[in-house]
Backbone as a printed PyTorch tensor [residue, N CA C, xyz], in Angstrom:
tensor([[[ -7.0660,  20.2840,  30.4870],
         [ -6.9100,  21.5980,  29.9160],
         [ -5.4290,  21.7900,  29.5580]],

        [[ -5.3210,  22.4600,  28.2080],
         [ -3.9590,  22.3160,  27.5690],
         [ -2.6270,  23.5340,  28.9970]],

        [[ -1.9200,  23.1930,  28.6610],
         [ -1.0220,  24.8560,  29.9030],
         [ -1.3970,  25.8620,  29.2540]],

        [[ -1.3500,  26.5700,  28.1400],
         [ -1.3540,  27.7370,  27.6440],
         [ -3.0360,  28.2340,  28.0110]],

        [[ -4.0140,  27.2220,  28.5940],
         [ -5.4720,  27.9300,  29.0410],
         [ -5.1150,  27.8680,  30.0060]],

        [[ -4.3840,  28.1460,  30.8380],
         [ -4.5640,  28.2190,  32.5750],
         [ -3.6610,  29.1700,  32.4700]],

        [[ -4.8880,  29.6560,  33.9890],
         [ -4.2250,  31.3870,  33.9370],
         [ -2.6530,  31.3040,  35.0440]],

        [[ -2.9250,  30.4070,  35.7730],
         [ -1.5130,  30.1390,  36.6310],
         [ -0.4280,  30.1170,  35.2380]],

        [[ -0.3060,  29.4180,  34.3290],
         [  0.7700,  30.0300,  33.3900],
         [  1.0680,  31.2750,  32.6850]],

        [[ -0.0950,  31.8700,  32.4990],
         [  0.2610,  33.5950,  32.1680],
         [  0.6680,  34.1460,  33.6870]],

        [[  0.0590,  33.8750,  34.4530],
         [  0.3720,  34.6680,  35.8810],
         [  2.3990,  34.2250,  35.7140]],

        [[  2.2090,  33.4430,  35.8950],
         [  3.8650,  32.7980,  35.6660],
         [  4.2850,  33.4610,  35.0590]],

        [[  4.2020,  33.8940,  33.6830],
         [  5.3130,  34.6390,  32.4310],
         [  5.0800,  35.9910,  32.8600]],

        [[  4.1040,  36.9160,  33.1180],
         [  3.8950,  38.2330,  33.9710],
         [  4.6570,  37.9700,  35.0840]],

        [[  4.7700,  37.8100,  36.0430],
         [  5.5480,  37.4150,  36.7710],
         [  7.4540,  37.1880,  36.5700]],

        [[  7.3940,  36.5350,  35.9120],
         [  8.9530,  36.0290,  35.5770],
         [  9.3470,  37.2610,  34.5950]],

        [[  8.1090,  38.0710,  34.1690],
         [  8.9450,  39.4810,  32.9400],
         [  8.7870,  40.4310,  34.0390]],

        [[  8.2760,  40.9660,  34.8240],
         [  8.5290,  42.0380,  35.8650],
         [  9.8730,  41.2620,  36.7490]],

        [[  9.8000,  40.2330,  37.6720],
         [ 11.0520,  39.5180,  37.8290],
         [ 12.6710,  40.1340,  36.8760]],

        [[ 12.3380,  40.2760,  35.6990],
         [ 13.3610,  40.5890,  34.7460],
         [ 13.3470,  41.6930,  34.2410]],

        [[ 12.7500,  42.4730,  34.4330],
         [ 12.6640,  43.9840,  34.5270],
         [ 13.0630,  44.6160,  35.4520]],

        [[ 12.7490,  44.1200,  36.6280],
         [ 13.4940,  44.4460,  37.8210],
         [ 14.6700,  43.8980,  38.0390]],

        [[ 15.2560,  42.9950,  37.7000],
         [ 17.1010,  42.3800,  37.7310],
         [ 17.5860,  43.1800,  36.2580]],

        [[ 17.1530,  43.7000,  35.4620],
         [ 17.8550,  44.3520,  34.6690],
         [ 18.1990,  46.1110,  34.9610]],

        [[ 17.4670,  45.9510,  35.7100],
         [ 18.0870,  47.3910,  36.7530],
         [ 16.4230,  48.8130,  35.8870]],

        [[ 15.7100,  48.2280,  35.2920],
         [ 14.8560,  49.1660,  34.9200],
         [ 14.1060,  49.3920,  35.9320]],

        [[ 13.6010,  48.5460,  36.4310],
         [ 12.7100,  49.3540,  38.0100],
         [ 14.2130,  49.5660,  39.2450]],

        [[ 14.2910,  50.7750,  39.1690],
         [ 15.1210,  51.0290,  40.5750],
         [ 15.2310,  50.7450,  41.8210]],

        [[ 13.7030,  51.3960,  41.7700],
         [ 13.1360,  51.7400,  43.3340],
         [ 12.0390,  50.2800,  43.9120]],

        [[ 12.0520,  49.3400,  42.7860],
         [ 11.8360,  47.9820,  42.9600],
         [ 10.0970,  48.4870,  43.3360]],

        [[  9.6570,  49.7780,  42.4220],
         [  8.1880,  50.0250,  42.2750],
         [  7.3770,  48.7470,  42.0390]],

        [[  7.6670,  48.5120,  40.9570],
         [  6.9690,  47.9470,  40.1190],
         [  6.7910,  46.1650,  40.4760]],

        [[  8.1490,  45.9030,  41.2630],
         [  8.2380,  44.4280,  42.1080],
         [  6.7930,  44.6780,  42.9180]],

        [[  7.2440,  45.7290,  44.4180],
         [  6.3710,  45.8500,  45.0540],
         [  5.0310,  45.7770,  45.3960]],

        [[  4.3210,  46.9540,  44.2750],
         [  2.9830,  47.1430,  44.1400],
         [  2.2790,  46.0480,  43.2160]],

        [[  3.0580,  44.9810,  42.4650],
         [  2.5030,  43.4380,  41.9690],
         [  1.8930,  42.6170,  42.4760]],

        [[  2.7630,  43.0470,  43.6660],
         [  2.4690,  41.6800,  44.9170],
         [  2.1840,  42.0770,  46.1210]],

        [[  1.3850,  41.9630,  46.7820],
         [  1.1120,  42.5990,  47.9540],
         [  1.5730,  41.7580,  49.0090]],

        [[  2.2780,  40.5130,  48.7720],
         [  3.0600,  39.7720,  49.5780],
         [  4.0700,  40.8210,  50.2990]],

        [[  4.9280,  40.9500,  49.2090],
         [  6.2650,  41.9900,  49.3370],
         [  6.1010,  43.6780,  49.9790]],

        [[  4.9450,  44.0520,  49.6200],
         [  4.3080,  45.1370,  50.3330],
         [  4.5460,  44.9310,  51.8080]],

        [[  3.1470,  43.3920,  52.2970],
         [  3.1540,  43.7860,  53.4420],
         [  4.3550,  43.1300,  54.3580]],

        [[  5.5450,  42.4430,  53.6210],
         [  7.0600,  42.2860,  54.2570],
         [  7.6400,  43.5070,  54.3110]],

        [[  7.4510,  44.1080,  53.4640],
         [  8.5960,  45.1900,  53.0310],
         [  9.4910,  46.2000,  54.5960]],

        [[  8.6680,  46.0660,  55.4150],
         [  9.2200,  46.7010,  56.2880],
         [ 10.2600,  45.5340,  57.2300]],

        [[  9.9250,  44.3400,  57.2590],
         [ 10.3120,  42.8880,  58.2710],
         [ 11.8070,  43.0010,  56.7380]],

        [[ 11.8470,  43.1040,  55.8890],
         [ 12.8890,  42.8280,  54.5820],
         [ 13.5600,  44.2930,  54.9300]],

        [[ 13.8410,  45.3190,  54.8270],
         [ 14.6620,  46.4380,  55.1010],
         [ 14.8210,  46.8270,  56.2830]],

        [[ 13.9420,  45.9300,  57.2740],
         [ 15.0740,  45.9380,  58.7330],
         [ 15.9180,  45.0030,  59.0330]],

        [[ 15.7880,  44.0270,  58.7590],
         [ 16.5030,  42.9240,  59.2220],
         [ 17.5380,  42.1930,  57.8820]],

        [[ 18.6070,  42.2410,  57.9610],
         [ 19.5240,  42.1410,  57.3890],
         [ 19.7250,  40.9320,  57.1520]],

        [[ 19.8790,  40.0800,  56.0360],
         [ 20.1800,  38.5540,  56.1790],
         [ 21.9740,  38.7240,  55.6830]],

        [[ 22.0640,  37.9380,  56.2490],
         [ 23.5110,  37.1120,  56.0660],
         [ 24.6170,  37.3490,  54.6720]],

        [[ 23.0980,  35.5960,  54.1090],
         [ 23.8870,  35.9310,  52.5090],
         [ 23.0810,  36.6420,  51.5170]],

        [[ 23.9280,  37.3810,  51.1820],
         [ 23.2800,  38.8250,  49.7630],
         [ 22.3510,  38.3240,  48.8450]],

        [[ 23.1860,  36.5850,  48.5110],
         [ 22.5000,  35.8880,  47.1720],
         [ 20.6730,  36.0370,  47.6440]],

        [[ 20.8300,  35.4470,  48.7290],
         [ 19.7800,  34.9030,  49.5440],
         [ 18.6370,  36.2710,  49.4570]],

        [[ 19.0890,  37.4120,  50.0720],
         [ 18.7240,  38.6600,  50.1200],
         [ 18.3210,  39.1420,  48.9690]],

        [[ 18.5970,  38.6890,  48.1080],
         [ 18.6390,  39.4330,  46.4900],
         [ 17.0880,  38.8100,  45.8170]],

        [[ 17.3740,  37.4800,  45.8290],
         [ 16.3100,  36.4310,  45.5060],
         [ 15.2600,  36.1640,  46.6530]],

        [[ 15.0240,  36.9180,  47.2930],
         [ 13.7670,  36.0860,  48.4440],
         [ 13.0190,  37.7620,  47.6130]],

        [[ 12.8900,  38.5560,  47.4920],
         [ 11.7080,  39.2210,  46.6500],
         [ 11.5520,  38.5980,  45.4560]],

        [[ 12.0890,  38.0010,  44.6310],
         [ 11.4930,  37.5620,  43.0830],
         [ 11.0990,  36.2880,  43.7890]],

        [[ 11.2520,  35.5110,  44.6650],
         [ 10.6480,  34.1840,  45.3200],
         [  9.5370,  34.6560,  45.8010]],

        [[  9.3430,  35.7680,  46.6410],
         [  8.0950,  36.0050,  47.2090],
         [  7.1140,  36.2690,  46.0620]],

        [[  7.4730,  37.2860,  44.8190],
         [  6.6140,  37.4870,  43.6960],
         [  6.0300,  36.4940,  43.0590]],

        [[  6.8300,  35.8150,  42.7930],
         [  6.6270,  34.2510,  41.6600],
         [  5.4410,  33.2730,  42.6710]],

        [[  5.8030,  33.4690,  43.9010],
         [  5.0580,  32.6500,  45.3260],
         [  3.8330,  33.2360,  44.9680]],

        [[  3.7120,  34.2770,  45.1780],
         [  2.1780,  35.2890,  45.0240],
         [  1.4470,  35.2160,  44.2120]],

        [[  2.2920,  35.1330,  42.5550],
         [  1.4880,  34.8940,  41.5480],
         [  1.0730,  34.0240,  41.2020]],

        [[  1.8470,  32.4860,  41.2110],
         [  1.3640,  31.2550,  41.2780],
         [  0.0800,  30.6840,  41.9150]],

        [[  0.5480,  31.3280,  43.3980],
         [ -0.6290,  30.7740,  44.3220],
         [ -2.1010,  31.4770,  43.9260]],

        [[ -1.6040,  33.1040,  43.2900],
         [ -3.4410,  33.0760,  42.7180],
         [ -3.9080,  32.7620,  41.3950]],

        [[ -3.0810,  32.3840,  40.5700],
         [ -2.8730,  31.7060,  39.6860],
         [ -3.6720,  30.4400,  39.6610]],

        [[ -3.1850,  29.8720,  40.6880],
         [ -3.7670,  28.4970,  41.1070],
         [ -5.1300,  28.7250,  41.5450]],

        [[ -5.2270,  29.3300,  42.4370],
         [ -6.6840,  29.8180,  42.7710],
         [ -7.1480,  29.8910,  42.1130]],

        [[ -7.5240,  30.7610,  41.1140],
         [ -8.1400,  31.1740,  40.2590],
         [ -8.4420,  29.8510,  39.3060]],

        [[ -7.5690,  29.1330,  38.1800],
         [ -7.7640,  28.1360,  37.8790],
         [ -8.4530,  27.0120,  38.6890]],

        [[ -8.5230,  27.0410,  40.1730],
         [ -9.2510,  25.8870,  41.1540],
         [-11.0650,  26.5020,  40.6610]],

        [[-10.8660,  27.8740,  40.9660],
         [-12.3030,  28.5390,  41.2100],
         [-12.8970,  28.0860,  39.3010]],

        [[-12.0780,  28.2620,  38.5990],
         [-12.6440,  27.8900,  37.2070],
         [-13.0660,  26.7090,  36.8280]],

        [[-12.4870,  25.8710,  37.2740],
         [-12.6950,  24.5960,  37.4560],
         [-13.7660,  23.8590,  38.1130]],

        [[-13.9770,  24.4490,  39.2230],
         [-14.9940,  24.2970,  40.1740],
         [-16.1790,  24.8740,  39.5030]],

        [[-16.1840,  25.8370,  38.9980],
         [-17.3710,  26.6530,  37.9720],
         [-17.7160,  25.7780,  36.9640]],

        [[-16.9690,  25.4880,  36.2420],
         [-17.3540,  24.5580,  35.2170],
         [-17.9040,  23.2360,  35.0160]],

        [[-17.3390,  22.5720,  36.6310],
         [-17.9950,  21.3040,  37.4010],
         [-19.1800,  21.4390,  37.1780]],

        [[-19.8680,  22.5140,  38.2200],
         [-20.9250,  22.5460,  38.5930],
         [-21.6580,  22.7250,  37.2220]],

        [[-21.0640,  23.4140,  35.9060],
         [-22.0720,  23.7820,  35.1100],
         [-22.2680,  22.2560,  34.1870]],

        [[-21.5620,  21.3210,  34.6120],
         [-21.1060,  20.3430,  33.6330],
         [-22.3290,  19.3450,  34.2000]],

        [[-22.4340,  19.2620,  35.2260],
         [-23.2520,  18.4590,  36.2260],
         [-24.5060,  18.9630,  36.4460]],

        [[-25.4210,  20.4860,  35.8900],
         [-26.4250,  20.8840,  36.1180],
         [-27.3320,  20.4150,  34.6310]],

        [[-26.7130,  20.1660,  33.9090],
         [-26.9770,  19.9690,  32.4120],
         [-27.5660,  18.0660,  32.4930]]])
């Protein structure tokens, strides 16, 4: 299957444009990071108590956790399509 049919690569570019919506300072309140990913949701409290070290680090572990989230159902999803199509390929 070519990249541009798998949904793990749109999940990717959705992903990487909220990513960049949010480093361009348009989401403030880092809404729109948040409620994407329910990774970052259910950190969000373990991430604004505990203070890391380096900032860089601090800055980038939410667009890592997002990109993490979307990929992985990304992937899923493409496994489950795949697996669908097996079976329909093999009932024939």
């Amino acid at each position: 299957m070519r990249l541009i049919q798998k949904i793990s690569f749109w999940f990717l570019i959705v992903s990487l444009m909220i990513c960049l919506f949010n480093l361009l300072g348009y989401d403030d309140k880092n809404l729109l990071l948040g409620y994407t990913s329910p990774l970052i949701l259910w950190l969000n409290p373990w991430l604004t108590r505990n203070t890391i070290e380096n900032e860089l680090i601090e800055q980038l572990l939410p667009y890592g956790l997002h990109l993490f989230s979307w990929i992985f159902a990304g992937i899923l999803i493409d496994g489950l399509i795949s697996l669908v199509k097996g079976r329909n390929n093999s009932d024939r």
